[in-house]
Coordinates of C-alpha atoms in Angstrom, one line a residue:
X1 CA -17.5 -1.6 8.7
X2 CA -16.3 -5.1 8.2
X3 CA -18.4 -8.2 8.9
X4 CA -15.0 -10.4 10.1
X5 CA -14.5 -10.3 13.8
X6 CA -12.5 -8.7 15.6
X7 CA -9.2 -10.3 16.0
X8 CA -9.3 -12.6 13.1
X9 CA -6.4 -12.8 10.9
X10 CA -8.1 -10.9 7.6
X11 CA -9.6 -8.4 9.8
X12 CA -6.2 -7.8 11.8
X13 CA -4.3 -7.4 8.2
X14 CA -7.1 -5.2 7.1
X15 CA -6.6 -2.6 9.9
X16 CA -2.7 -2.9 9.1
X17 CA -2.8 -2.0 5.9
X18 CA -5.5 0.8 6.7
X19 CA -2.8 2.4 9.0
X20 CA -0.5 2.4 6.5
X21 CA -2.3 3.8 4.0
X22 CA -3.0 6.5 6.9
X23 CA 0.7 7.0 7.8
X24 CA 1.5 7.5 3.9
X25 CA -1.1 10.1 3.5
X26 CA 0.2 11.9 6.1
X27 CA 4.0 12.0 5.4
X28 CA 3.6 10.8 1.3
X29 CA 7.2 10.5 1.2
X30 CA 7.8 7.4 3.5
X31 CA 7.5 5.2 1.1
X32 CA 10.2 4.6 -1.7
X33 CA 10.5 6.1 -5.0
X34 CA 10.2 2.7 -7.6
X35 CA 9.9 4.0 -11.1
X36 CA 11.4 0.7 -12.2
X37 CA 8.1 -0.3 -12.1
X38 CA 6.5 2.5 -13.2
X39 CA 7.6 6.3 -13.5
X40 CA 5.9 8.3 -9.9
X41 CA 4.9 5.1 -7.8
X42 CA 6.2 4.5 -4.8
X43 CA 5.8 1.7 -2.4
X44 CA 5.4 1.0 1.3
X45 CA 5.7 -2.2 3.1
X46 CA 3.0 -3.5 5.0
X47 CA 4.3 -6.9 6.7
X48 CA 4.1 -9.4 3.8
X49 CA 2.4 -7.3 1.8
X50 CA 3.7 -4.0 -0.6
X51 CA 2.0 -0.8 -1.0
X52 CA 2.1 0.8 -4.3
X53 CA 1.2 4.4 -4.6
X54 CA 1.6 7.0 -6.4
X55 CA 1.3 10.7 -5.0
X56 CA -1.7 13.1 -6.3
X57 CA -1.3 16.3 -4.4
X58 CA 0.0 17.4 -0.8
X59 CA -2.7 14.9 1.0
X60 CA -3.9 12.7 -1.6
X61 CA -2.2 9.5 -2.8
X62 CA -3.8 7.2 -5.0
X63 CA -3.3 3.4 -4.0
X64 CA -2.6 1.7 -7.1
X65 CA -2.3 -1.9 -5.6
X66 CA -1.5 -3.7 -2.5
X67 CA 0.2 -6.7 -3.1
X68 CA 1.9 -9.8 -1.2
X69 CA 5.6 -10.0 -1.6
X70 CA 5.1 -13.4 -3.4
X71 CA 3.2 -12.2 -6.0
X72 CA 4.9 -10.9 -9.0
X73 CA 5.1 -7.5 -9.5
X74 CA 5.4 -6.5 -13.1
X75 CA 2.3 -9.3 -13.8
X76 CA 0.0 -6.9 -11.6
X77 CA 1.6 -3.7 -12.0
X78 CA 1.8 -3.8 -16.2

């Protein structure tokens, strides 16, 4: 469990992003097909931030990076 508190910012962004990550698991297909970045990942925004994922099997996706939509894409995705 995290040590933030409840209610502060990082902890608030934290539970976000985990409900995200549970909402692609469950329908893998939500987010959208970017093989501009690289061929199978897909991505799912989060608020500020991006999702990048690529899809496993039926129920398994493996979360290849979260990033903020400031931060440069290819840079962390190459």
């Amino acid at each position: 469990m995290s040590r933030l508190a409840r209610g502060h910012p990082s902890e608030t962004r934290r539970r976000e992003i985990q409900r995200a990550i549970d909402r692609v698991v469950d329908n893998p297909m939500i987010g959208r097909a970017c093989d501009e970045v690289h061929p199978g990942y897909r991505k799912h925004a989060v608020g500020v931030h991006a999702l990048y994922y690529r899809i496993v099997s039926r129920d398994v996706i493996d979360v290849v990076r979260i990033l903020h939509q400031r931060m440069d894409v290819d840079r962390h995705l190459d």
